[in-house]
PDB file of C-alpha atoms in Angstrom:
ATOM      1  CA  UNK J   1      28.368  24.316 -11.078  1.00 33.00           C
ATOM      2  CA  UNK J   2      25.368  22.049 -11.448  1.00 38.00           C
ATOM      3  CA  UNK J   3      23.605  22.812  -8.259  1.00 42.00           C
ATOM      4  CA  UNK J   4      21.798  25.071  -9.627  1.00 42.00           C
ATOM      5  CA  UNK J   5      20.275  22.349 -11.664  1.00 45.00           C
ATOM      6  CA  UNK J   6      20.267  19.716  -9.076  1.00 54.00           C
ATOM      7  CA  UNK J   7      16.981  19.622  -7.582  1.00 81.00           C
ATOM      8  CA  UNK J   8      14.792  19.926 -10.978  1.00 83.00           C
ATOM      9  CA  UNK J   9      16.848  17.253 -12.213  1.00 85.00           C
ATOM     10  CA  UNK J  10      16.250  14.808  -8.830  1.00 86.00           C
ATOM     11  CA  UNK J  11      12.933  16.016  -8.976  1.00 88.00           C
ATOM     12  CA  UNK J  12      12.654  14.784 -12.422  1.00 89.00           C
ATOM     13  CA  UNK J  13      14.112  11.571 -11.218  1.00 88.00           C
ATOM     14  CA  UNK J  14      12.203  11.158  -8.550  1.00 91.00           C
ATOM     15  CA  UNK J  15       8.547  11.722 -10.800  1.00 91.00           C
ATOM     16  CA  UNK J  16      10.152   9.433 -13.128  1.00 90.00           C
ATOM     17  CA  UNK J  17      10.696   6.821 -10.252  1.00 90.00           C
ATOM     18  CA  UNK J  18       7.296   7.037  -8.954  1.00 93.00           C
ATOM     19  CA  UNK J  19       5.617   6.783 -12.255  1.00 92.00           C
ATOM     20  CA  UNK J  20       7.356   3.115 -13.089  1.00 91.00           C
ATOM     21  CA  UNK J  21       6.269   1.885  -9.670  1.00 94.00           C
ATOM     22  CA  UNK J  22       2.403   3.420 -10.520  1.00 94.00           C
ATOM     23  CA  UNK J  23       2.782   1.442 -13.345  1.00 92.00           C
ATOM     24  CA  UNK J  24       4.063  -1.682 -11.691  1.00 93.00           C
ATOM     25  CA  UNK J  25       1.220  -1.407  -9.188  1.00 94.00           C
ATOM     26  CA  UNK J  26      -1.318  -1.202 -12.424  1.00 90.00           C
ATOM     27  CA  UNK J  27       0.122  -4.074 -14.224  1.00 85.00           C
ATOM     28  CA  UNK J  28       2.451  -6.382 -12.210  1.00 64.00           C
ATOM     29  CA  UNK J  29       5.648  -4.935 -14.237  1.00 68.00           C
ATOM     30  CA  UNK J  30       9.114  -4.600 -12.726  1.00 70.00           C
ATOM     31  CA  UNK J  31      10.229  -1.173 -11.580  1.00 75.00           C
ATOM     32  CA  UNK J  32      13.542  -0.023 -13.228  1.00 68.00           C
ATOM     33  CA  UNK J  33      15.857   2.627 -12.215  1.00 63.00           C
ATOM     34  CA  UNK J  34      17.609   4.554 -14.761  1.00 53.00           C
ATOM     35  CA  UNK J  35      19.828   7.478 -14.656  1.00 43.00           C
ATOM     36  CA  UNK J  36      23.391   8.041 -13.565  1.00 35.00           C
ATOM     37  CA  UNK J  37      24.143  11.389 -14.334  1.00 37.00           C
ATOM     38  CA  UNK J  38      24.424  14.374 -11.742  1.00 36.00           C
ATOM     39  CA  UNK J  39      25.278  13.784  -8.479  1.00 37.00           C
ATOM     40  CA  UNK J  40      23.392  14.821  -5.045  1.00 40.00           C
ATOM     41  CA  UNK J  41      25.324  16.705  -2.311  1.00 42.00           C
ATOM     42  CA  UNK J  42      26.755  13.712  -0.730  1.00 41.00           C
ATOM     43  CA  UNK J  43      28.539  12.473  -3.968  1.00 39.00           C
ATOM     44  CA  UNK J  44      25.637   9.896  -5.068  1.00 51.00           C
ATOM     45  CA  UNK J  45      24.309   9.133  -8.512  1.00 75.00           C
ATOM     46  CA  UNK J  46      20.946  11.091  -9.755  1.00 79.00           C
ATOM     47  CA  UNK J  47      19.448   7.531 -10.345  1.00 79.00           C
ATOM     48  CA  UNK J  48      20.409   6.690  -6.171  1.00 83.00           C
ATOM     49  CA  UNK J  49      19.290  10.040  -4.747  1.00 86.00           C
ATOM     50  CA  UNK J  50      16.035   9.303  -6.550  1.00 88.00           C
ATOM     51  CA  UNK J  51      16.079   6.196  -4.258  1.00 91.00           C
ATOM     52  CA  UNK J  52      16.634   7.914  -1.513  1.00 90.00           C
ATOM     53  CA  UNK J  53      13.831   9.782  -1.829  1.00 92.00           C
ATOM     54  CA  UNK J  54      11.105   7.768  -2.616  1.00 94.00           C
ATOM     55  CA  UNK J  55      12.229   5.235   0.168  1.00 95.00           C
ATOM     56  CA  UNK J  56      10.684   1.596   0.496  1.00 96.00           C
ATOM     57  CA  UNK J  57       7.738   2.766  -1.874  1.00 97.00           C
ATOM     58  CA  UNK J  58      10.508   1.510  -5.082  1.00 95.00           C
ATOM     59  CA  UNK J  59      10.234  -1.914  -4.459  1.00 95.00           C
ATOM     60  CA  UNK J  60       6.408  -1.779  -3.176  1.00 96.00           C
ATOM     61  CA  UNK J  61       4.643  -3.377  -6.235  1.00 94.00           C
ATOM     62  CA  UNK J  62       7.304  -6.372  -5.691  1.00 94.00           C
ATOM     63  CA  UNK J  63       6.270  -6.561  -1.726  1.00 94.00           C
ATOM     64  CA  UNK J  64       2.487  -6.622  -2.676  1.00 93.00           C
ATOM     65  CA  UNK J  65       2.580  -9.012  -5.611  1.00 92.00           C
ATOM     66  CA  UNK J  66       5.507 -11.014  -3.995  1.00 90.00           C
ATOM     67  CA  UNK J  67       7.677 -10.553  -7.251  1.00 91.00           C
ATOM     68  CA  UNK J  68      11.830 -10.504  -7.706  1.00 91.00           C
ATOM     69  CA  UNK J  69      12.647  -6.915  -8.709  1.00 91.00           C
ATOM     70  CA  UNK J  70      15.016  -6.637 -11.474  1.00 90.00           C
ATOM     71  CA  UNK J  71      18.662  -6.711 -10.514  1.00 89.00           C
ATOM     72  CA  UNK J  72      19.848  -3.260 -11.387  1.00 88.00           C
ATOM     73  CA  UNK J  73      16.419  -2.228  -9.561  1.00 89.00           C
ATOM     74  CA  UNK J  74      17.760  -3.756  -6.724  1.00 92.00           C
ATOM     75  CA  UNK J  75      21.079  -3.531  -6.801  1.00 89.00           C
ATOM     76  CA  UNK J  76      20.478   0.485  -6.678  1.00 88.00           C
ATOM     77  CA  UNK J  77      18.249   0.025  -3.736  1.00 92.00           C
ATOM     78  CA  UNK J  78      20.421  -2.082  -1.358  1.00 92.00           C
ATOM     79  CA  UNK J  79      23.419   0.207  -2.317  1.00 89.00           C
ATOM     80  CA  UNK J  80      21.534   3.667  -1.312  1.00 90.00           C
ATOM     81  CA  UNK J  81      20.550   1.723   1.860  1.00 92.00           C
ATOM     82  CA  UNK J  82      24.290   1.115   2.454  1.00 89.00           C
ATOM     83  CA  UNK J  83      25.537   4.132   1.354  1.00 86.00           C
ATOM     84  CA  UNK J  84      23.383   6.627   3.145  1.00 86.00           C
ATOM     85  CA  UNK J  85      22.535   5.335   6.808  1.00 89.00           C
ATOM     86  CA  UNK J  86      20.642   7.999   8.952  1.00 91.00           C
ATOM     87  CA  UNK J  87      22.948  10.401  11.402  1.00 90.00           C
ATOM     88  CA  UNK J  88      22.404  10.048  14.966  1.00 90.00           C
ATOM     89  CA  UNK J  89      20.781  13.170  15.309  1.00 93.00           C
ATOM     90  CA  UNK J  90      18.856  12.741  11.643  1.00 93.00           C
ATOM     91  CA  UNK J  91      14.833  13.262  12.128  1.00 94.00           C
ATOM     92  CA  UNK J  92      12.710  10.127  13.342  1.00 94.00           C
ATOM     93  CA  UNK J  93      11.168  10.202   9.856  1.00 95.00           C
ATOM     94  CA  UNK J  94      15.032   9.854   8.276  1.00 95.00           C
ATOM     95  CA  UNK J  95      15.622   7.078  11.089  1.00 95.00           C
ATOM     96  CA  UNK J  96      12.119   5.542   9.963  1.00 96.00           C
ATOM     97  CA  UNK J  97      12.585   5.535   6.124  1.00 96.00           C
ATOM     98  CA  UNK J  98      15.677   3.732   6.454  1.00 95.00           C
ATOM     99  CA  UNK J  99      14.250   1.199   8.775  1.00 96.00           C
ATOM    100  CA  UNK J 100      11.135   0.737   6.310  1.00 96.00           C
ATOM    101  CA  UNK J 101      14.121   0.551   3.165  1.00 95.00           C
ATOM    102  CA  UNK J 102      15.892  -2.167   5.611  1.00 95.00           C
ATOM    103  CA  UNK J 103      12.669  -4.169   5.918  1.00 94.00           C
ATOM    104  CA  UNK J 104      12.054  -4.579   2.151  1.00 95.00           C
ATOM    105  CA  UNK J 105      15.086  -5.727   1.387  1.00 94.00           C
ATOM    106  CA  UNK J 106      13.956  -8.718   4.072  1.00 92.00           C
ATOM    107  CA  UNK J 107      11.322  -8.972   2.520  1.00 91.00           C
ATOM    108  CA  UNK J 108      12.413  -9.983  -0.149  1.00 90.00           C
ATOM    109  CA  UNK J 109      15.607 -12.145   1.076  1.00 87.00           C
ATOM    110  CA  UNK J 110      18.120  -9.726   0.768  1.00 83.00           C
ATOM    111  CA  UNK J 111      19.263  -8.884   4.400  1.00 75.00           C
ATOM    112  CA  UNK J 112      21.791  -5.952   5.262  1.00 78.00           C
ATOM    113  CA  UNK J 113      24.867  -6.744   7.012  1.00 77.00           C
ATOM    114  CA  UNK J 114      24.033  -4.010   9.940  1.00 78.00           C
ATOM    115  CA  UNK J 115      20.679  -3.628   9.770  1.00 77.00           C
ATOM    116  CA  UNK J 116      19.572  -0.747  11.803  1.00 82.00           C
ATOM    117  CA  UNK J 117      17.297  -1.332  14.923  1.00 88.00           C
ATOM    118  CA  UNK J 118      13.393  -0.557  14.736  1.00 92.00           C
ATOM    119  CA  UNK J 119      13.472   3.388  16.014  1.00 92.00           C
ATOM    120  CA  UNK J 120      10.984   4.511  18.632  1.00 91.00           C
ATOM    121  CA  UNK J 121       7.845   6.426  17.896  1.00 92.00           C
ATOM    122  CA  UNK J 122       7.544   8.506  21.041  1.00 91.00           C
ATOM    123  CA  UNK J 123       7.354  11.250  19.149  1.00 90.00           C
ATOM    124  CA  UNK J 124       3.815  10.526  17.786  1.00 93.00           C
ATOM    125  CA  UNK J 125       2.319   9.433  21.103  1.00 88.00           C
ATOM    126  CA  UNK J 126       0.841  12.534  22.131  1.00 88.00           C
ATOM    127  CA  UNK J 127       0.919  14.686  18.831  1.00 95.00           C
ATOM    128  CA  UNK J 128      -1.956  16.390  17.476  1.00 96.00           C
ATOM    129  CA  UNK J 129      -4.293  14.994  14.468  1.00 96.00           C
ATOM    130  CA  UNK J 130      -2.962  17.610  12.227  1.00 97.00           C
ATOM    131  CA  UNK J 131       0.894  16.750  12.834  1.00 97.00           C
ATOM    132  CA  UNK J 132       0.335  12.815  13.181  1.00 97.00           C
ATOM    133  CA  UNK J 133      -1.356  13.292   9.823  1.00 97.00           C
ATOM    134  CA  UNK J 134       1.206  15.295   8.237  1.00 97.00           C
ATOM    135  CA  UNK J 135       3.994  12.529   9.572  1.00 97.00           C
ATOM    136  CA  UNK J 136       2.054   9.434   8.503  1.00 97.00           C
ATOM    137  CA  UNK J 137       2.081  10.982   4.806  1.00 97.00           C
ATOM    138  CA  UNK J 138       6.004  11.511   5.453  1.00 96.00           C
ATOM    139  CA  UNK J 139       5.999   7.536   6.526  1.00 97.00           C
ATOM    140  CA  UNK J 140       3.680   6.098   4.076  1.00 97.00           C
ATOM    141  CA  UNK J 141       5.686   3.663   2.857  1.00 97.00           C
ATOM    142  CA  UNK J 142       4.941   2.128   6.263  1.00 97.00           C
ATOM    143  CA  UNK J 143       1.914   1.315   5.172  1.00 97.00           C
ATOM    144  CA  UNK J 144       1.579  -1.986   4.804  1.00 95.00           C
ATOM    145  CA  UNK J 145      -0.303  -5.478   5.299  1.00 93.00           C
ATOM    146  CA  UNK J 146       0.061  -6.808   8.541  1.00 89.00           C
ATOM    147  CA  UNK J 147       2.604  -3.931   9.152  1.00 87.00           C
ATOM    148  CA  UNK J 148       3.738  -4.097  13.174  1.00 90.00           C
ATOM    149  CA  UNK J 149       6.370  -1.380  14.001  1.00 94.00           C
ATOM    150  CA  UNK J 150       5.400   1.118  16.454  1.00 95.00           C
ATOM    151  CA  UNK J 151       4.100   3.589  13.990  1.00 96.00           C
ATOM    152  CA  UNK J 152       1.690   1.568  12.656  1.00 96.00           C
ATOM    153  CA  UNK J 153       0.375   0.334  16.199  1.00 95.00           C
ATOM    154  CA  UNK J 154       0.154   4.350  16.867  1.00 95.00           C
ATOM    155  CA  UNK J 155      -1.549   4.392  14.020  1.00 96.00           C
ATOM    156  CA  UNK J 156      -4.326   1.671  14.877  1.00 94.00           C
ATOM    157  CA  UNK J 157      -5.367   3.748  18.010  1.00 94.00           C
ATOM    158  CA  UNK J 158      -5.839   7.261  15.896  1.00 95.00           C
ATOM    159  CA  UNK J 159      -8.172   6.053  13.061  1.00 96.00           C
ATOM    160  CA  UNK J 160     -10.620   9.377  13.711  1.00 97.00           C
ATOM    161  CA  UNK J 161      -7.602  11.296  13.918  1.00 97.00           C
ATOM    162  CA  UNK J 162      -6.209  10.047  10.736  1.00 97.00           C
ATOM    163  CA  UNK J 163     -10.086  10.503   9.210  1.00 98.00           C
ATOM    164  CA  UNK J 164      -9.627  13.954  10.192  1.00 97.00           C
ATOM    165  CA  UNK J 165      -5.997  14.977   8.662  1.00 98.00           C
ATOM    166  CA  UNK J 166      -7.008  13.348   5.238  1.00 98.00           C
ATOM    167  CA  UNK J 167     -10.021  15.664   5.634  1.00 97.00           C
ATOM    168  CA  UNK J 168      -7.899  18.678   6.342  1.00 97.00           C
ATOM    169  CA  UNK J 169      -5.586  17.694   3.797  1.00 98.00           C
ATOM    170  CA  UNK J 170      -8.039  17.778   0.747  1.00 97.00           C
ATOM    171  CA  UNK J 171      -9.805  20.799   1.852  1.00 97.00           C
ATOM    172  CA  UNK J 172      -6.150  22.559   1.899  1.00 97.00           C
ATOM    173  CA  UNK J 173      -5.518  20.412  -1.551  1.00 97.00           C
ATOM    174  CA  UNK J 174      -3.165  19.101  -0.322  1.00 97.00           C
ATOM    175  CA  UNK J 175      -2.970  16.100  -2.651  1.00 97.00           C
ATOM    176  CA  UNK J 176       0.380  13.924  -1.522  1.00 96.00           C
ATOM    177  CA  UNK J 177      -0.475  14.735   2.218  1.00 97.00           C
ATOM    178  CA  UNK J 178      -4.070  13.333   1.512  1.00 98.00           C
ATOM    179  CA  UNK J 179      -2.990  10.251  -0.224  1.00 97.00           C
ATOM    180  CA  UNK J 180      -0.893   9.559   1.809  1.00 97.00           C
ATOM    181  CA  UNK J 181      -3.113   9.442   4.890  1.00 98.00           C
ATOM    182  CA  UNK J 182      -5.797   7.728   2.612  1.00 97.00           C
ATOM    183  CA  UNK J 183      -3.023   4.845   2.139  1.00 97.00           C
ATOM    184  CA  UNK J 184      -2.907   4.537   5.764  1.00 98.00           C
ATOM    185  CA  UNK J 185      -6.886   4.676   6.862  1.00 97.00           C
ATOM    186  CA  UNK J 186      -6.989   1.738   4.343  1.00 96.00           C
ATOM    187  CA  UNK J 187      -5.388  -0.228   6.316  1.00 96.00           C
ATOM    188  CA  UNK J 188      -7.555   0.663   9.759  1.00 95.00           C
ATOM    189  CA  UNK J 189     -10.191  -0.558  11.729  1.00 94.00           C
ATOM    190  CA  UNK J 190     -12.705   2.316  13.016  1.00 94.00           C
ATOM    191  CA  UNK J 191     -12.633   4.513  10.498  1.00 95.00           C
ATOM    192  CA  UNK J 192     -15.961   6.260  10.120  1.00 93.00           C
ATOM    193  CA  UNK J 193     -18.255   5.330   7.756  1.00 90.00           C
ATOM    194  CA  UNK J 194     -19.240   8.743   6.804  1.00 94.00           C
ATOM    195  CA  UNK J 195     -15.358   9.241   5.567  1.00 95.00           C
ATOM    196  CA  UNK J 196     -16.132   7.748   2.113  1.00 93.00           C
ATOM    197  CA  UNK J 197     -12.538   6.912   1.864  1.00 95.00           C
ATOM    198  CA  UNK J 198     -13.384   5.458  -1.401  1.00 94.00           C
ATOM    199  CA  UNK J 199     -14.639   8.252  -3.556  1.00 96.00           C
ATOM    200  CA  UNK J 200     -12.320  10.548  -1.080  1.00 96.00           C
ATOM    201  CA  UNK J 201      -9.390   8.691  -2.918  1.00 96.00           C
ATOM    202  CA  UNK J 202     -11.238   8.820  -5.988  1.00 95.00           C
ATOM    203  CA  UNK J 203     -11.366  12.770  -6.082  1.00 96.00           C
ATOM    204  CA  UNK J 204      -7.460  13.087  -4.464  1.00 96.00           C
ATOM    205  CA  UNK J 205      -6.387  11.134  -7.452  1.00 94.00           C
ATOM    206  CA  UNK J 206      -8.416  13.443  -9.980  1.00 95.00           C
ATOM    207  CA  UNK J 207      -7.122  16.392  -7.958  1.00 95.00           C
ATOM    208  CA  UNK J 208      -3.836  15.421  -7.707  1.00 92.00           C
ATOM    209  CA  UNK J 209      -3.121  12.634 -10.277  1.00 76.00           C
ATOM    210  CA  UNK J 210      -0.226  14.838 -12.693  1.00 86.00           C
ATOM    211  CA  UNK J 211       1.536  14.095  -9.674  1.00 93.00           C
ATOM    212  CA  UNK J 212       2.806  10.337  -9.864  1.00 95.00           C
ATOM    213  CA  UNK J 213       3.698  10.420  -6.182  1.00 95.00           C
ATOM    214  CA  UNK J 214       0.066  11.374  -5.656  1.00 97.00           C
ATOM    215  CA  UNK J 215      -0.863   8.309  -7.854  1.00 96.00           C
ATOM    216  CA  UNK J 216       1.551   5.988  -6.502  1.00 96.00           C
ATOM    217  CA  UNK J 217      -0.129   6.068  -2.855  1.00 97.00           C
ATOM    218  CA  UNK J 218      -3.972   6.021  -3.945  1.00 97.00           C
ATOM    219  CA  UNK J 219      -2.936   3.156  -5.859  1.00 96.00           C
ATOM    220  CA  UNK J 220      -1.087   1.289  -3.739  1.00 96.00           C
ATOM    221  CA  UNK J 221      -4.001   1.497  -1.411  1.00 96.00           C
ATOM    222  CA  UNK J 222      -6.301   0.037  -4.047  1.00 95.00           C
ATOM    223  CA  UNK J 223      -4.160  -2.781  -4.429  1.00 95.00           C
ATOM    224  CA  UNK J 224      -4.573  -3.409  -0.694  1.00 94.00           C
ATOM    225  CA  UNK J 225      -7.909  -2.901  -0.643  1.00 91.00           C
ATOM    226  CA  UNK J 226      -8.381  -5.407  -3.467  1.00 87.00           C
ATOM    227  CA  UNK J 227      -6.192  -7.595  -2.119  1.00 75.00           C
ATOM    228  CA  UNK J 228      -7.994  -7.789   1.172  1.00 67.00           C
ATOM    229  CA  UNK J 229      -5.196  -6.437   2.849  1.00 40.00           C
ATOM    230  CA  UNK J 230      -6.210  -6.475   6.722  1.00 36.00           C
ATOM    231  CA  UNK J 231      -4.812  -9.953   7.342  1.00 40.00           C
TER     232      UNK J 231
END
C-alpha cells in the first residue's frame, strides 16, 4: 500500500541525510538521523534504509574531525550494518559499501562481531576509464586519508584515467558522478596539472549543488584538501 510512496519518501530521507553530514563537514556538528516511519522492502525503518544508502559517508565528518557521533546516530548505523549484510552473489560495490560501513565503525572503536573480510577488486583491474570512473563515484565513501584497500591502490595507478571520467562526467553533467571522482583525484598523486581540479569542483558544486549528495562529496574533498590529507 505504501510502495508506491516508498522511494520519494527514502529519497527524501536520504537528501535529508546527506544535507546534515554537508553541514557537519561545514561546521564540525554531529550528524543526526531522524525518521522512523515507512519501511523499505526488507522490513527496515525509513530512517535505516536512508543509512543504507548513503553508506560510510554518515559518519564521515566524525572520521575526518576525529569526533564521537551522537548515540542514536550511531546506534542506527551499527544496526543497518548488522541488519543488512551483503548476499553472496550481491554486486562488488554492495560487498564494498559494507566493508567501507564495517571500517568506520573501527574507526571509531566500535567493532562488529563478524566483520566481513576486505572483498577483492579484480573487477576494476582491467576496466575502462569510463566504467572505473563511474564505480569509484559508486565507492566514494572509500575515499579517504591514508585509505589502503585494494580499490584505492587501483585507484593510485589510474590518476589520468580518473582525470578523464571526472572530465566526461561534467561534460555529460553528470554532477554526483563528477564529484564523486573529484573526491577521489584529491586524494592522488599524478593528476595533471591542466585538470584544475579546483575550480573543476568549484563549477560541479554550482552545477550540481541543490543536490546535497553532490555537496556532500565536493566538500568532503575540501576538507581533505585543507586538511592536507595525503599523509
Amino acid at each position: 500500500m505504501e510502495q508506491s510512496g516508498a522511494t520519494p519518501l527514502l529519497q527524501g530521507a536520504v537528501q535529508d541525510a546527506a544535507s546534515d553530514v554537508v553541514s557537519a563537514l561545514r561546521g564540525g556538528d554531529h550528524v543526526r538521523v531522524s525518521g522512523t516511519g515507512a519501511v523499505d522492502g526488507h522490513g527496515g525503518s525509513l530512517a535505516l534504509a536512508a543509512v543504507r544508502v548513503l553508506g560510510a559517508d554518515l559518519l564521515l565528518p566524525h572520521v575526518l574531525f576525529h569526533t564521537p557521533p551522537a548515540p542514536e546516530t550511531l546506534t542506527a548505523f551499527q544496526e543497518t550494518v548488522e541488519a543488512f549484510p551483503p548476499r553472496t552473489d550481491a554486486a562488488p560495490t554492495v560487498k564494498w559499501s559494507h566493508w567501507a560501513m564495517s571500517c568506520t565503525l573501527r574507526r571509531l572503536d566500535t567493532p562488529l562481531k563478524d566483520a566481513p573480510v576486505e572483498p577483492d577488486a579484480d573487477w576494476l583491474d582491467e576496466a575502462s576509464w569510463q566504467v572505473l570512473t563511474h564505480q569509484l563515484a559508486v565507492l566514494a565513501p572509500l575515499a579517504l586519508p591514508g585509505a589502503d584497500c585494494a580499490v584505492a591502490r587501483v585507484t593510485r595507478h589510474r590518476p589520468v584515467d580518473v582525470a578523464r571520467g571526472f572530465v566526461r562526467a561534467v561534460r555529460r553533467r553528470d554532477w554526483q558522478q563528477a564529484a564523486g571522482a573529484g573526491r577521489w583525484l584529491t586524494l592522488l598523486d599524478g593528476v595533471p596539472d591542466t585538470l584544475g581540479l579546483e575550480a573543476g569542483l568549484d563549477f560541479v558544486e554550482l552545477m550540481g549543488g541543490s543536490d546535497p549528495r553532490v555537496a556532500l562529496q565536493v566538500q568532503a574533498a575540501r576538507v581533505m584538501r585543507a586538511a592536507g590529507a595525503l599523509v
